């Protein structure tokens, strides 16, 4: 029932948005309206049919003809075109809710660190427009600006120009390699920025962390693979068959912290609010960093080789502190 | 008048009832009473009984009002002047002037493209649905967008399950209770707060709130909230002036600026490459890092294992060492300590 309500609410929002659009256009095809709103044509037709029989109770409280919207039914049924011939009650776009305005404003705040947003005034004016167009003061949700990697602007330019780039890349094993990449898409997750691109030496799509790149150069070579022809999943981290499966134990409410590494296997809930889950990691060099950064929260259960790796990694750090004290 | 039957009620879809209600309330100047609405508006009138017993329908109307208000539609309640509190005389309406997007607000095609990109930042949770609805309203203005900003897929994540209930409470001015586990303490303490703002600072979500028992402002890291957030029935009146989110971010920035750690990194390692990029000063393998929360930084630095050696402050040195000690203890030998 709650779902029905949400669904109906979205449909209502759509109807209220569609009416002023149709009115402004006077005459619009179902195809164009569907493209403009990014919905399928049947949703437009269904909505128009509903709008055309809706209206207000009117003086007689009985929904007389003049109390209802009307459309040119011949155009609609024969030519798939929409012409509203009689309007009721609404003729303008609705305001944003305080929460809707806040969601877009916070999104803009996040984008403000992008290189093309150098002109902060433009963004500021856009935010104030959203606030003025909202029914209440936009709710207090905000994203702080942070400095982005200087490489971002250069990579952005090479994505736009379609030029191949080269850089030194440190993999998490600590090995530096020269990589030649067709840059395809810049992706981010909170603070971290990534490049998805076609890696020429691997002949495959790879994801690179911007902060692991150094000595970046843009070449004059045009890219040979384009974003449209290379399948890229939405998720940054694609698991592969060579991944290790590692079982870890952690408190139930910490599961979200390692969501990126979870397999589809459901967590096995244990006693005392602790669960066991299976993680996919590319190699145990990555695993030891993950676990050492979640010390006291996540514990590796198996395999033993992974446990040893993690313990060795932390012990090596302790040895360095011990050396320093001995010095 | 035909008997109101379930079959007749079935014929009117929920969205048709909601749409008809919005139209009826927009069209009325002085407002409609509940009885007028239930007896005349499409979707209610089919189920209305003039002899009474419309309790189910009244509850339906209450839920529909909430749904409509959730969309940001200013549905007003006007009390009867001579008889306030008599809800049979209360009138409902949607003032057209507050419903319509102000005429002088216009957006350029480039602005629409930028807003569309901003909407994609949220991929899950209520912020995602609300961004999509805001874009829908923008599209209703009929402005064609510039080419979408290509090549970017920006994303802000909300991993903490406490975010949604806190946002609801923030919106409706409810006092909340939650268990908060401070680093270094073995048990979580219950906090009772009035939420003021939710802000993401350097990738972490913080709640800025008024802590009621101590009667002071406090900032909480969402990742340290354990268990569910309990929304109480108590409400509070937010201070007149807004700007809490901005002030909270400024305070966090100032904290970030004032706290610095000195670390040494092994050349050529992951730590050297990545941490140097965010260091405020770099000198031959020694980096200066700013931070807001010592324990958050300690977690980050611990991940780098032997690649990082913390020089100062001493509390950070101790925090990192104790993390490594714990990691070794939990992973050496056949039994984990949590068996005990």
XYZ file of C-alpha atoms in Angstrom:
667
model
C 0.000 0.000 0.000
C 2.836 2.361 0.867
C 4.350 1.533 -2.504
C 1.079 2.251 -4.273
C 1.023 5.626 -2.578
C 4.523 6.467 -3.712
C 3.805 5.319 -7.213
C 0.579 7.332 -7.385
C 2.414 10.365 -6.008
C 4.949 10.130 -8.847
C 2.130 9.793 -11.363
C 0.430 12.851 -9.894
C 3.679 14.828 -10.157
C 3.896 13.778 -13.787
C 0.332 14.887 -14.574
C 0.926 18.273 -12.954
C 4.115 18.712 -14.993
C 2.602 17.542 -18.260
C -0.373 19.948 -18.322
C 1.608 23.246 -18.454
C 4.020 21.748 -20.971
C 1.177 20.746 -23.291
C -0.489 24.102 -22.827
C 2.680 26.029 -23.722
C 3.222 23.982 -26.838
C -0.319 24.244 -28.154
C 0.349 21.354 -30.441
C 2.775 18.549 -29.715
C 3.206 14.970 -30.884
C 3.221 12.105 -28.416
C 6.709 11.215 -29.678
C 8.112 14.666 -28.912
C 6.498 14.840 -25.492
C 7.850 11.390 -24.602
C 11.341 12.418 -25.695
C 11.194 15.675 -23.784
C 10.234 13.995 -20.517
C 12.330 10.894 -21.129
C 9.398 8.509 -20.679
C 7.799 5.978 -22.988
C 5.048 7.038 -25.360
C 2.398 4.929 -23.707
C 2.882 6.826 -20.448
C 2.162 10.066 -22.316
C -0.960 8.627 -23.962
C -2.276 7.218 -20.681
C -1.712 10.528 -18.914
C -3.383 12.527 -21.677
C -6.425 10.230 -21.563
C -6.677 10.810 -17.821
C -6.191 14.571 -18.072
C -8.869 14.788 -20.766
C -11.572 13.372 -18.479
C -10.463 15.214 -15.332
C -11.568 18.513 -13.944
C -13.308 20.194 -11.025
C -16.738 19.445 -9.509
C -17.919 22.857 -10.700
C -20.981 24.839 -9.680
C -23.255 21.882 -10.038
C -20.813 19.654 -8.159
C -21.291 17.111 -10.892
C -18.385 17.515 -13.291
C -20.213 19.030 -16.246
C -18.520 19.199 -19.604
C -17.295 22.776 -19.082
C -15.681 21.746 -15.780
C -13.359 19.269 -17.493
C -10.185 19.513 -19.513
C -10.692 18.826 -23.170
C -8.420 17.839 -26.003
C -8.754 17.552 -29.746
C -9.675 13.870 -29.749
C -9.423 13.488 -33.544
C -5.814 14.695 -33.602
C -5.013 12.515 -30.644
C -6.547 9.306 -31.911
C -5.716 9.672 -35.577
C -2.398 11.520 -35.608
C -0.993 10.814 -32.152
C -0.896 14.572 -31.540
C -1.933 16.448 -28.432
C -3.860 19.718 -28.479
C -5.473 20.869 -25.241
C -8.633 22.773 -26.112
C -9.940 23.525 -22.623
C -7.974 24.149 -19.445
C -9.084 23.788 -15.842
C -7.518 25.154 -12.664
C -3.836 24.842 -13.637
C -1.794 26.617 -16.247
C 1.665 26.901 -14.647
C 4.459 24.606 -13.574
C 4.366 23.728 -9.913
C 6.985 24.979 -7.467
C 9.704 22.695 -6.144
C 9.186 21.216 -2.729
C 11.726 22.291 -0.112
C 13.254 18.821 -0.291
C 13.412 18.735 -4.093
C 15.165 22.095 -4.163
C 17.549 20.920 -1.445
C 18.422 17.743 -3.356
C 19.382 19.694 -6.480
C 21.223 22.376 -4.512
C 23.303 19.768 -2.689
C 24.017 18.082 -6.039
C 25.204 21.422 -7.442
C 27.385 21.976 -4.378
C 29.077 18.675 -5.074
C 29.603 19.587 -8.729
C 31.051 22.963 -7.771
C 34.497 21.430 -7.446
C 34.511 20.358 -11.092
C 36.952 22.272 -13.297
C 34.209 23.765 -15.503
C 32.593 25.310 -12.465
C 35.343 27.908 -12.065
C 32.660 30.571 -12.264
C 31.045 30.201 -8.846
C 28.629 33.090 -9.458
C 26.765 31.110 -12.108
C 26.283 28.236 -9.714
C 25.296 30.561 -6.889
C 22.623 32.217 -9.005
C 21.277 28.823 -10.036
C 21.028 27.782 -6.376
C 19.176 30.945 -5.461
C 16.737 30.382 -8.330
C 15.966 26.935 -6.953
C 15.439 28.404 -3.502
C 13.095 31.084 -4.862
C 11.143 28.472 -6.800
C 10.589 26.304 -3.751
C 7.483 26.169 -1.546
C 9.531 26.357 1.630
C 13.065 27.139 2.629
C 15.198 24.355 1.123
C 16.008 21.841 3.804
C 19.382 21.950 5.504
C 21.289 19.319 3.573
C 24.629 20.358 2.104
C 27.777 18.993 0.580
C 31.041 20.764 1.377
C 33.406 21.673 -1.391
C 36.684 19.875 -1.539
C 39.735 20.245 -3.661
C 39.862 17.876 -6.575
C 42.940 16.354 -8.073
C 44.673 18.738 -10.461
C 44.756 15.914 -13.012
C 40.979 16.165 -13.331
C 40.965 19.236 -15.577
C 43.532 17.739 -17.923
C 41.734 14.397 -18.127
C 38.451 16.182 -18.657
C 39.978 18.031 -21.620
C 41.314 14.836 -23.140
C 37.924 13.115 -22.736
C 36.291 16.055 -24.541
C 38.958 16.163 -27.271
C 39.076 12.386 -27.627
C 42.827 12.161 -27.121
C 44.754 9.252 -25.718
C 46.617 9.827 -22.446
C 49.667 8.287 -20.807
C 50.572 8.169 -17.141
C 52.478 6.243 -14.521
C 50.140 4.230 -12.394
C 50.868 2.654 -9.109
C 48.811 -0.453 -8.638
C 47.948 -1.484 -5.121
C 50.806 -3.984 -5.163
C 53.006 -0.908 -5.182
C 54.323 -1.468 -8.706
C 54.523 1.525 -11.025
C 53.772 1.010 -14.694
C 53.375 3.218 -17.753
C 49.768 2.991 -18.939
C 48.357 4.156 -22.268
C 44.630 4.743 -22.042
C 41.725 6.015 -24.147
C 39.895 8.117 -21.538
C 36.148 7.475 -21.709
C 34.400 8.558 -18.551
C 35.243 10.360 -15.338
C 33.449 8.868 -12.388
C 33.381 9.825 -8.773
C 32.344 8.404 -5.460
C 32.226 11.069 -2.770
C 35.808 12.324 -2.433
C 37.401 9.888 -4.827
C 37.720 10.427 -8.550
C 38.241 7.692 -11.093
C 38.889 7.390 -14.794
C 37.245 4.608 -16.784
C 39.142 3.997 -19.964
C 40.347 1.541 -22.546
C 43.733 0.289 -21.401
C 45.850 -0.474 -24.466
C 48.254 -2.880 -22.800
C 45.444 -4.857 -21.143
C 43.086 -4.528 -24.155
C 40.223 -4.017 -21.735
C 38.311 -1.361 -19.828
C 40.038 -0.471 -16.589
C 39.254 1.856 -13.689
C 42.039 4.136 -12.441
C 42.099 6.229 -9.298
C 43.154 9.762 -10.171
C 45.234 10.063 -7.018
C 47.337 7.061 -8.031
C 48.346 8.626 -11.351
C 51.518 10.584 -11.907
C 53.370 12.193 -14.846
C 50.179 12.486 -16.860
C 50.582 13.507 -20.495
C 47.989 14.039 -23.194
C 49.088 12.689 -26.559
C 48.033 13.819 -30.039
C 46.770 10.330 -30.810
C 42.994 10.129 -31.207
C 41.322 7.468 -29.088
C 40.607 4.218 -30.882
C 37.766 3.021 -28.661
C 34.733 5.147 -27.908
C 32.438 5.086 -24.905
C 29.489 3.969 -27.020
C 31.246 0.825 -28.245
C 32.763 -0.331 -24.969
C 30.389 -1.803 -22.433
C 30.924 -0.218 -19.027
C 28.896 -1.198 -16.013
C 27.511 1.485 -13.723
C 29.479 0.014 -10.874
C 33.101 1.100 -10.624
C 34.377 -2.152 -9.337
C 33.718 -5.057 -11.568
C 34.426 -8.446 -10.137
C 36.289 -10.953 -12.231
C 36.817 -14.677 -12.043
C 40.303 -14.226 -10.687
C 38.949 -12.476 -7.612
C 39.594 -13.934 -4.219
C 36.674 -14.851 -2.052
C 37.271 -13.952 1.540
C 34.954 -14.577 4.465
C 34.882 -11.843 7.081
C 32.982 -11.239 10.290
C 31.659 -7.850 11.301
C 28.855 -6.129 13.207
C 25.567 -6.107 11.258
C 25.416 -2.341 11.078
C 28.922 -2.117 9.583
C 27.973 -4.068 6.465
C 27.301 -0.866 4.518
C 30.953 0.116 4.987
C 32.135 -2.711 2.760
C 29.189 -2.717 0.349
C 31.467 -2.261 -2.675
C 33.156 -5.575 -2.050
C 30.131 -7.688 -1.225
C 29.173 -10.677 -3.292
C 25.565 -11.429 -4.008
C 25.605 -14.052 -1.257
C 23.387 -12.966 1.575
C 25.157 -12.248 4.855
C 24.866 -14.998 7.409
C 23.583 -13.373 10.564
C 25.151 -14.733 13.694
C 24.663 -14.138 17.367
C 25.338 -10.825 19.136
C 24.517 -8.725 16.078
C 27.485 -9.985 14.092
C 27.378 -11.324 10.547
C 29.627 -13.285 8.246
C 29.860 -12.162 4.639
C 31.875 -13.154 1.602
C 33.886 -10.399 -0.046
C 35.302 -10.234 -3.545
C 38.719 -8.671 -3.703
C 41.050 -8.478 -6.665
C 44.044 -9.671 -4.639
C 45.054 -9.864 -1.008
C 47.256 -6.766 -1.352
C 44.038 -4.823 -1.627
C 42.436 -6.838 1.147
C 45.135 -6.104 3.709
C 44.646 -2.356 3.184
C 40.888 -2.650 3.472
C 41.023 -4.676 6.682
C 43.836 -2.624 8.287
C 41.692 0.472 7.725
C 38.719 -1.131 9.484
C 40.680 -2.398 12.447
C 38.563 -3.780 15.230
C 35.473 -3.753 13.016
C 36.067 -6.345 10.310
C 37.930 -9.596 10.980
C 38.997 -12.053 8.292
C 37.802 -15.584 9.027
C 39.148 -17.445 5.995
C 41.250 -18.314 4.067
C 44.274 -18.539 6.355
C 46.594 -17.044 3.730
C 44.484 -13.866 3.770
C 44.577 -13.715 7.573
C 48.363 -14.035 7.501
C 48.680 -11.279 4.901
C 46.611 -8.903 6.999
C 48.507 -9.708 10.208
C 51.885 -9.335 8.432
C 50.864 -5.951 7.048
C 49.933 -4.559 10.458
C 52.979 -6.189 12.083
C 55.293 -4.581 9.511
C 53.863 -1.214 10.521
C 54.395 -1.972 14.222
C 57.986 -2.973 13.451
C 58.619 0.440 11.959
C 57.376 2.152 15.103
C 59.542 -0.182 17.198
C 62.639 0.646 15.100
C 61.984 4.304 15.606
C 61.876 3.944 19.382
C 65.085 1.855 19.375
C 66.909 4.416 17.331
C -27.824 8.215 -6.800
C -26.236 4.807 -7.280
C -25.212 2.755 -4.241
C -21.542 3.328 -3.455
C -19.930 -0.003 -4.192
C -16.416 -1.380 -4.104
C -16.598 -1.819 -7.873
C -17.286 1.872 -8.393
C -14.424 2.763 -6.069
C -12.088 0.479 -7.984
C -12.713 2.354 -11.187
C -11.050 5.525 -9.980
C -7.286 5.122 -9.887
C -5.357 6.642 -6.982
C -3.616 9.172 -9.221
C -6.951 10.252 -10.662
C -8.323 10.887 -7.169
C -5.193 12.842 -6.174
C -5.204 14.838 -9.415
C -8.910 15.653 -9.003
C -8.318 16.740 -5.406
C -5.495 19.089 -6.434
C -7.623 20.589 -9.211
C -10.623 21.075 -6.913
C -8.524 22.743 -4.204
C -6.777 25.009 -6.720
C -10.089 26.080 -8.225
C -11.655 27.171 -4.942
C -11.080 30.654 -3.528
C -12.564 30.282 -0.080
C -11.727 26.602 0.322
C -13.785 23.435 0.600
C -14.867 21.663 3.761
C -14.060 18.013 4.228
C -17.714 17.073 3.655
C -17.775 19.032 0.392
C -14.610 17.329 -0.769
C -15.689 13.813 0.140
C -19.136 14.211 -1.387
C -18.154 15.905 -4.656
C -14.564 15.196 -5.665
C -13.873 12.407 -8.128
C -12.601 9.281 -6.393
C -14.239 10.158 -3.057
C -17.795 10.875 -4.154
C -18.195 7.351 -5.521
C -17.585 5.985 -2.021
C -19.301 8.729 -0.017
C -22.409 7.903 1.939
C -24.703 10.836 2.702
C -26.040 8.998 5.740
C -22.658 9.047 7.483
C -20.104 6.378 8.359
C -17.373 7.784 6.171
C -14.513 7.148 8.608
C -12.497 5.106 6.099
C -12.896 7.788 3.485
C -11.839 10.473 5.970
C -8.678 8.577 6.772
C -8.065 8.258 3.044
C -8.369 12.027 2.722
C -5.820 12.537 5.532
C -3.297 10.297 3.730
C -3.963 11.999 0.403
C -3.295 15.413 1.964
C 0.058 14.129 3.212
C 0.908 12.748 -0.236
C 0.067 16.071 -1.871
C 2.089 18.070 0.638
C 5.038 15.701 0.141
C 5.180 16.959 -3.444
C 5.630 20.513 -2.181
C 2.095 21.540 -3.033
C 0.985 24.220 -0.537
C -2.255 22.653 0.690
C -3.647 25.095 3.270
C -5.965 24.571 6.182
C -8.246 27.494 6.991
C -9.976 27.364 10.382
C -13.520 28.676 10.591
C -13.219 32.255 11.938
C -16.010 31.945 14.498
C -15.335 28.374 15.455
C -11.644 27.422 15.331
C -10.963 23.818 16.204
C -14.222 22.604 14.696
C -12.801 20.467 11.956
C -16.157 20.017 10.287
C -15.933 23.713 9.349
C -12.226 23.710 8.489
C -11.673 24.554 4.863
C -8.948 23.298 2.573
C -7.446 25.015 -0.453
C -4.309 25.432 -2.518
C -3.569 29.140 -3.135
C -2.685 29.433 -6.799
C -0.040 32.108 -6.207
C 1.925 29.806 -3.946
C 1.450 26.794 -6.181
C 2.783 28.324 -9.398
C 6.481 28.553 -10.062
C 7.166 32.319 -10.120
C 6.932 33.621 -13.686
C 10.195 35.545 -13.500
C 12.149 32.351 -12.880
C 13.719 31.236 -16.112
C 16.416 28.718 -16.816
C 18.786 28.668 -19.760
C 19.389 25.438 -21.709
C 22.897 25.320 -20.178
C 21.429 25.628 -16.684
C 18.969 22.806 -17.374
C 21.884 20.608 -18.479
C 23.825 21.442 -15.299
C 20.792 20.742 -13.105
C 20.237 17.428 -14.869
C 23.829 16.464 -14.047
C 23.340 17.609 -10.448
C 20.312 15.305 -10.195
C 22.421 12.288 -11.213
C 24.696 12.793 -8.209
C 22.106 10.942 -6.109
C 21.501 7.366 -7.168
C 19.696 5.991 -4.159
C 17.453 7.012 -1.316
C 14.971 9.841 -1.075
C 17.368 12.445 -2.531
C 17.385 10.504 -5.780
C 13.583 10.431 -6.090
C 13.314 14.091 -5.150
C 15.946 15.148 -7.684
C 14.070 13.277 -10.373
C 10.823 15.032 -9.454
C 12.533 18.414 -9.479
C 13.843 17.678 -12.981
C 10.336 16.669 -14.041
C 9.037 20.047 -12.883
C 11.850 21.784 -14.778
C 10.988 19.848 -17.915
C 7.411 21.066 -17.647
C 8.735 24.540 -18.447
C 9.404 23.147 -21.909
C 12.975 24.451 -22.121
C 15.171 22.260 -24.249
C 18.350 21.259 -22.479
C 21.819 21.806 -23.913
C 23.619 18.623 -24.816
C 24.056 16.650 -21.616
C 27.379 17.218 -19.896
C 29.135 14.150 -21.226
C 31.974 12.162 -19.829
C 31.007 12.613 -16.196
C 29.331 10.209 -13.836
C 29.527 11.957 -10.464
C 28.087 10.287 -7.427
C 27.610 10.961 -3.743
C 26.886 7.933 -1.630
C 24.821 7.636 1.468
C 25.833 4.427 3.158
C 24.517 5.198 6.607
C 21.042 3.878 7.277
C 20.558 6.689 9.803
C 20.494 9.280 7.005
C 16.867 8.847 5.915
C 15.253 8.926 9.363
C 17.419 11.911 10.331
C 16.404 13.746 7.178
C 12.736 13.067 7.882
C 13.160 14.322 11.442
C 15.004 17.411 10.186
C 12.134 18.108 7.818
C 9.366 17.657 10.337
C 11.231 19.102 13.335
C 11.124 15.926 15.374
C 13.436 15.203 18.264
C 15.395 11.975 17.707
C 17.236 9.496 19.875
C 20.107 7.286 18.833
C 23.028 5.358 20.276
C 26.341 6.994 19.549
C 29.624 5.174 19.897
C 32.570 7.459 20.439
C 35.927 6.006 19.436
C 37.797 4.602 22.397
C 34.616 4.045 24.402
C 33.394 0.518 24.799
C 29.669 1.217 24.942
C 27.402 3.492 22.972
C 25.546 6.275 24.787
C 22.001 7.378 24.007
C 21.807 10.897 22.640
C 18.634 12.975 22.411
C 18.930 15.743 19.858
C 17.048 18.205 17.658
C 18.543 17.865 14.145
C 19.640 21.138 12.483
C 21.506 20.071 9.348
C 23.004 17.132 7.495
C 26.282 17.931 5.797
C 28.885 15.984 3.906
C 32.377 17.222 4.682
C 35.436 15.633 3.078
C 33.375 12.637 2.112
C 31.799 11.997 5.539
C 28.216 12.711 6.531
C 27.768 14.719 9.716
C 24.670 15.615 11.687
C 24.649 19.047 13.220
C 22.160 19.093 16.065
C 21.146 20.637 19.310
C 21.889 18.148 22.078
C 18.892 18.603 24.380
C 20.158 17.270 27.742
C 23.342 19.369 27.585
C 21.530 22.226 25.788
C 24.380 22.804 23.350
C 25.172 22.333 19.690
C 26.964 19.106 18.767
C 28.224 17.503 15.576
C 27.873 13.765 15.094
C 29.452 11.490 12.504
C 26.705 9.361 10.976
C 29.067 6.398 10.747
C 29.233 6.307 14.568
C 25.489 6.036 15.067
C 24.795 2.454 16.094
C 21.444 0.811 15.594
C 18.221 2.506 14.528
C 17.387 6.192 14.912
C 14.267 6.581 17.029
C 12.004 9.449 16.030
C 10.138 10.710 19.073
C 6.742 12.389 19.109
C 8.356 15.505 20.531
C 8.796 18.364 18.119
C 10.879 21.490 18.469
C 10.739 24.941 16.955
C 13.708 25.582 14.719
C 15.486 28.928 15.099
C 14.053 31.562 12.761
C 17.229 32.100 10.776
C 18.356 29.190 8.635
C 21.851 28.676 7.336
C 22.686 25.831 9.729
C 24.173 23.674 6.990
C 26.466 26.462 5.867
C 27.555 27.303 9.399
C 28.174 23.664 10.150
C 30.370 23.295 7.056
C 32.281 26.448 7.977
C 32.902 25.129 11.485
C 34.151 21.822 10.092
C 36.410 23.678 7.649
C 37.866 25.705 10.506
C 38.512 22.530 12.479
C 40.159 20.940 9.431
C 42.351 24.006 9.020
C 43.448 24.077 12.659
C 44.430 20.433 13.084
C 47.485 19.021 11.383
C 49.400 15.788 11.496
C 52.986 15.139 10.437
C 53.641 11.795 8.827
C 56.511 10.120 7.004
C 55.806 8.066 3.889
C 57.980 5.464 2.181
C 58.960 6.788 -1.231
C 57.403 5.142 -4.255
C 54.521 3.603 -2.319
C 50.777 4.025 -2.612
C 50.846 6.200 0.513
C 53.510 8.492 -0.942
C 51.554 9.056 -4.166
C 48.091 9.418 -2.711
C 48.748 11.262 0.519
C 51.173 13.726 -1.096
C 48.292 14.894 -3.298
C 46.305 16.090 -0.324
C 49.183 17.220 1.877
C 49.499 20.899 2.730
C 53.289 20.721 2.915
C 55.689 18.183 1.486
C 59.313 17.892 2.469
C 61.430 14.919 1.472
C 59.151 12.104 2.519
C 57.503 14.094 5.306
C 53.951 15.295 4.784
C 51.630 17.607 6.664
C 47.973 16.599 6.585
C 44.958 18.488 7.835
C 42.079 16.607 9.410
C 38.757 17.030 11.176
C 38.617 13.820 13.174
C 41.637 12.078 14.622
C 40.102 8.615 14.599
C 38.890 8.898 11.024
C 42.428 9.862 9.982
C 43.892 7.044 12.085
C 41.708 4.518 10.213
C 42.829 5.925 6.884
C 46.516 5.920 7.810
C 46.334 2.426 9.319
C 45.200 1.109 5.935
C 48.592 2.088 4.506
C 50.354 -0.231 6.974
C 54.150 0.169 6.991
C 54.037 2.762 4.206
C 53.145 5.453 6.771
C 54.843 6.395 10.002
C 53.041 9.008 12.079
C 55.299 11.577 13.763
C 52.754 13.776 15.475
C 50.464 14.432 17.236
C 51.224 11.715 19.785
C 47.521 10.846 20.128
C 47.466 9.991 16.437
C 50.615 7.878 16.803
C 48.945 5.976 19.643
C 45.678 5.600 17.737
C 47.409 4.115 14.690
C 49.592 1.777 16.783
C 46.604 0.496 18.739
C 44.798 -0.242 15.470
C 47.732 -2.285 14.196
C 48.004 -4.145 17.498
C 44.326 -5.036 17.296
C 44.597 -6.116 13.648
C 47.535 -8.415 14.437
C 45.798 -9.881 17.464
C 42.635 -10.665 15.522
C 44.420 -12.274 12.592
C 47.289 -14.197 14.186
C 46.633 -17.750 15.280
C 43.560 -19.895 14.947
C 41.062 -18.101 17.160
C 39.696 -14.619 16.908
C 39.219 -12.723 20.141
C 35.514 -12.340 19.535
C 35.062 -16.023 20.164
C 35.553 -15.425 23.849
